[in-house]
Backbone as a ProteinNet text record, in pm:
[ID]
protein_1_A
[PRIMARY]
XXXXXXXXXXXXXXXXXXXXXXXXXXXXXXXXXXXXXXXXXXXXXXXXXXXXXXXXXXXXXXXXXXXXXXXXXXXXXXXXXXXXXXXXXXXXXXXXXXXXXXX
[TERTIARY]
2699.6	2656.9	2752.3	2805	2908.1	2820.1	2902.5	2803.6	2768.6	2860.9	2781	2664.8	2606	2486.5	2363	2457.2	2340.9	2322.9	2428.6	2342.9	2281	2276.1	2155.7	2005.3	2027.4	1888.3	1860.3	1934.4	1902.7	1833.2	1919.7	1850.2	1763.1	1676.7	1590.6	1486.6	1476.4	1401.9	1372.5	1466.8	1429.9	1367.6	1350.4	1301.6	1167.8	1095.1	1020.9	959.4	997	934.2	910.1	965.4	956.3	827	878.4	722.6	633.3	585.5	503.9	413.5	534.1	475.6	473.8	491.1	417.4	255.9	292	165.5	48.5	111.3	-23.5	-47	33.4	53.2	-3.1	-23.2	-63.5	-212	-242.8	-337.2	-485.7	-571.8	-727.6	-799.4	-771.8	-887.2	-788.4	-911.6	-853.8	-785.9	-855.5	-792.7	-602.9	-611.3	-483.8	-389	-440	-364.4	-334	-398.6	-398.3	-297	-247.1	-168.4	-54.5	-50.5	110.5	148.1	25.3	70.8	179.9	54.8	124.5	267	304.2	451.9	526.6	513	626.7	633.8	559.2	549.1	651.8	604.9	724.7	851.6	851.6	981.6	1080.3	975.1	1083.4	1051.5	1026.9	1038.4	1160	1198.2	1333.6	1456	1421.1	1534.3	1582.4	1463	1466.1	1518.8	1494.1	1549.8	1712.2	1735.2	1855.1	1964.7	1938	2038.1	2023.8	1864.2	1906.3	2032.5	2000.7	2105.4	2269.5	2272.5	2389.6	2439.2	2357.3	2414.9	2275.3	2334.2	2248.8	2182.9	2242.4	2178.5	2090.4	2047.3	1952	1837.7	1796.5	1623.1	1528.6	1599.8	1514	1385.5	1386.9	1294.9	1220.2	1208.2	1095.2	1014.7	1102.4	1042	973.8	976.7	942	809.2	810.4	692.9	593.4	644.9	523	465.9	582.4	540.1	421.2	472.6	341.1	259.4	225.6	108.3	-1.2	95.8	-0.7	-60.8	59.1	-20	-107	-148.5	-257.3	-380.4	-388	-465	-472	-437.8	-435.4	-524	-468.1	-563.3	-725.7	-743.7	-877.9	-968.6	-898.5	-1019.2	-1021.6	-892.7	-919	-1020.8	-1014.6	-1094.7	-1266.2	-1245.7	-1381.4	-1451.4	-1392.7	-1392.7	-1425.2	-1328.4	-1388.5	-1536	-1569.4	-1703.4	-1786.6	-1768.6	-1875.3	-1870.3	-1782.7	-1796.8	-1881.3	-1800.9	-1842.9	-1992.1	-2075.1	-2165.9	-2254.9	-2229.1	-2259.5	-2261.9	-2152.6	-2075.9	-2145.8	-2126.3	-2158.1	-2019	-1918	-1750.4	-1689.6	-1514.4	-1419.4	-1309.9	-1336.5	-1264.4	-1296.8	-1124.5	-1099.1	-1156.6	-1162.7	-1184.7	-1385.1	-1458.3	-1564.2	-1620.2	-1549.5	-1655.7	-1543.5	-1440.3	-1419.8	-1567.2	-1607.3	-1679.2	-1808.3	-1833.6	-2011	-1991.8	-1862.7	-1899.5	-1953.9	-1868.5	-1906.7	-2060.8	-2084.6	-2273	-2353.1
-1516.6	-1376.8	-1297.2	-1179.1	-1076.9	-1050.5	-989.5	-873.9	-739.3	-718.8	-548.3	-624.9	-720.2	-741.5	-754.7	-827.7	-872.7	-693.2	-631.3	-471	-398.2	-437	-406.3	-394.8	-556.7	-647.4	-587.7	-561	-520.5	-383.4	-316.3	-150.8	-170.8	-212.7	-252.6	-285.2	-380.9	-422	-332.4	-229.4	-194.7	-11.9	-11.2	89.6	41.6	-57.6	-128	-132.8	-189.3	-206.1	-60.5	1.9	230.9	264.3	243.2	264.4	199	87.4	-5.6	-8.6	85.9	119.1	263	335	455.7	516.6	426.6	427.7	327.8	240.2	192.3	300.9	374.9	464.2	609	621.7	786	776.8	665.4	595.8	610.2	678.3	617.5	519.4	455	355.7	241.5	114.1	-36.9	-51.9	-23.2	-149.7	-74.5	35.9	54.8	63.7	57	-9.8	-159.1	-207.4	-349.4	-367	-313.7	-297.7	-277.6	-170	-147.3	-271.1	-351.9	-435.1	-568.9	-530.5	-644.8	-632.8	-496.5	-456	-482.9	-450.8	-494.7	-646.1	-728.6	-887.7	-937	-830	-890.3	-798.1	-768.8	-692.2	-762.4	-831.2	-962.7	-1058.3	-1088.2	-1197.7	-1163.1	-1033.8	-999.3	-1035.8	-1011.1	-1007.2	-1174.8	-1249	-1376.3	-1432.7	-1448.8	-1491	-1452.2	-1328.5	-1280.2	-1339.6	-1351.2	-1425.7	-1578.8	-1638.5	-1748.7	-1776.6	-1698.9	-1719.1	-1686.3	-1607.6	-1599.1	-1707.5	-1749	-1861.8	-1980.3	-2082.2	-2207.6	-2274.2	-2262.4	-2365.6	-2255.9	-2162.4	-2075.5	-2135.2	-2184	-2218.1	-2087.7	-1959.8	-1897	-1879.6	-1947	-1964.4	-2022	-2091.1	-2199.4	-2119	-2043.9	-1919.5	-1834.6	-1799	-1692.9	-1733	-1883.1	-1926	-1948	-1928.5	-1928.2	-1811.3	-1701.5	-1575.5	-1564.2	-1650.3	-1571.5	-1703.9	-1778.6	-1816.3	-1751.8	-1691.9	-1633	-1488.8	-1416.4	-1295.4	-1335.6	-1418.1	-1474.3	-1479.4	-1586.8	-1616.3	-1471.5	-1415.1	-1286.9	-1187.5	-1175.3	-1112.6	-1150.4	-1236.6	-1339.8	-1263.6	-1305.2	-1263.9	-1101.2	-1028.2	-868	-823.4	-886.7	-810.7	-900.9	-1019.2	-1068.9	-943	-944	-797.3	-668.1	-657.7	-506.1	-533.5	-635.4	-664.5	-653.9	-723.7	-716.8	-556.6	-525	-345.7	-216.9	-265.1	-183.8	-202	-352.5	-367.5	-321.5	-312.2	-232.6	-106.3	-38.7	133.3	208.6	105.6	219.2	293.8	208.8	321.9	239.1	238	130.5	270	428.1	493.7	491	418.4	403.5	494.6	610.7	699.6	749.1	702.1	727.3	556.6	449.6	304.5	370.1	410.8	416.4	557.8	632.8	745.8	685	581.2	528.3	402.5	335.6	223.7	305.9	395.9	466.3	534	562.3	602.6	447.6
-428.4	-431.8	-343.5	-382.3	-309.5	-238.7	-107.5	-6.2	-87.7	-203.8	-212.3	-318.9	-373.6	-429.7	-266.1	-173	-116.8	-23.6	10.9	-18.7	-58.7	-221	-292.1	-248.6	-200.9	-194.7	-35.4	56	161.4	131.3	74.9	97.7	-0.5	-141.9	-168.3	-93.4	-6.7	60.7	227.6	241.6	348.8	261.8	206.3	127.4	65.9	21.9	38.5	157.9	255.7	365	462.2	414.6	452.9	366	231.6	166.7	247.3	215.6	288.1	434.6	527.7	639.4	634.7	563.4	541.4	475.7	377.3	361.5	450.3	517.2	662.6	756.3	818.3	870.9	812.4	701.1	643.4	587.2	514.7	454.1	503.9	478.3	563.5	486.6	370	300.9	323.9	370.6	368.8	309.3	154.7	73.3	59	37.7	56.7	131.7	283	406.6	378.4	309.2	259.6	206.8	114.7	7.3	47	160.6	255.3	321.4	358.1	402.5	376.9	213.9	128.2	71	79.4	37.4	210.1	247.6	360.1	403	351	352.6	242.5	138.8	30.8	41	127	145	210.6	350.8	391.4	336.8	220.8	130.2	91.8	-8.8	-48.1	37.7	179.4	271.4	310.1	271.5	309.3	212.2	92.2	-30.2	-40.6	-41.8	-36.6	75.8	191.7	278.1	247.3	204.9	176.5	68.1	-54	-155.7	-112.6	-2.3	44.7	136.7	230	298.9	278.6	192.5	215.1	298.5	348.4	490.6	576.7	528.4	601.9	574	443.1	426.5	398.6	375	330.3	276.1	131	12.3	114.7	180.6	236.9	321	420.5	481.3	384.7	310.8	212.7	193.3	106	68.5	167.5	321.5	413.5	461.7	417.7	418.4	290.1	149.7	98.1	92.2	227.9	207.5	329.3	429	528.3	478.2	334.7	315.5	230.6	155.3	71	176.5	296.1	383.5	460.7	465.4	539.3	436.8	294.1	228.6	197	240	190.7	340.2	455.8	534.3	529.7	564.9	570.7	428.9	310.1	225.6	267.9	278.9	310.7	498.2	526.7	658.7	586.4	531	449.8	367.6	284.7	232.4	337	445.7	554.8	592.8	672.5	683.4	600.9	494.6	333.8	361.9	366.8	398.4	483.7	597.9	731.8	731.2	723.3	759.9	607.2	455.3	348.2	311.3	378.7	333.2	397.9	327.9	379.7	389.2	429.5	498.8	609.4	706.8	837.7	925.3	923.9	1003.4	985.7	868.4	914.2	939.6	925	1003.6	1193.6	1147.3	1363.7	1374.7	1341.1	1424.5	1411.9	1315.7	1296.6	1412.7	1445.6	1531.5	1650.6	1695	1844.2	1877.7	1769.9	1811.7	1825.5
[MASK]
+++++++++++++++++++++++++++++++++++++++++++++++++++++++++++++++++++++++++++++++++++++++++++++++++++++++

């Protein structure tokens, strides 16, 4: 792979990961903070894959695949959290379960 492909894959992925933390950052509902999350995980998946394919002996892919096994395990409890909340609060917007915990 040339460096101007693996530029591609860089600014791809760091544009990805801008989306991704913009919307965690701007966002008031879980599930779609969720979702930012899940894009900037696979964003350094991109970045990981990509240098692996550039230099071998990095091990990338292997990294990657542990990246998406912690965002899998990561998605399982935050939405099993939001069920419980949803449950509790009656709403999975951030800003009215923070003003109902404080009373």
């Amino acid at each position: 792979m040339d460096n101007s492909f693996l530029s591609y894959y860089l600014l791809t992925s760091a544009l990805l990961f801008s989306i991704g933390l913009a919307v965690v950052v701007t966002k008031r509902n879980v599930i779609v903070v969720l979702m930012g999350i899940e894009l900037m995980l696979n964003a350094v998946n991109l970045n990981l894959v990509a240098f692996s394919k550039n230099d071998p002996d990095l091990q990338g892919q292997m990294f990657a695949l542990f990246v998406i096994v912690v965002a899998v395990c990561e998605a399982v409890v935050a939405l099993a959290i939001v069920l419980k909340a949803h449950e509790h609060f009656q709403s999975i917007n951030l800003d009215e379960i923070s003003n109902n915990s404080e009373k």
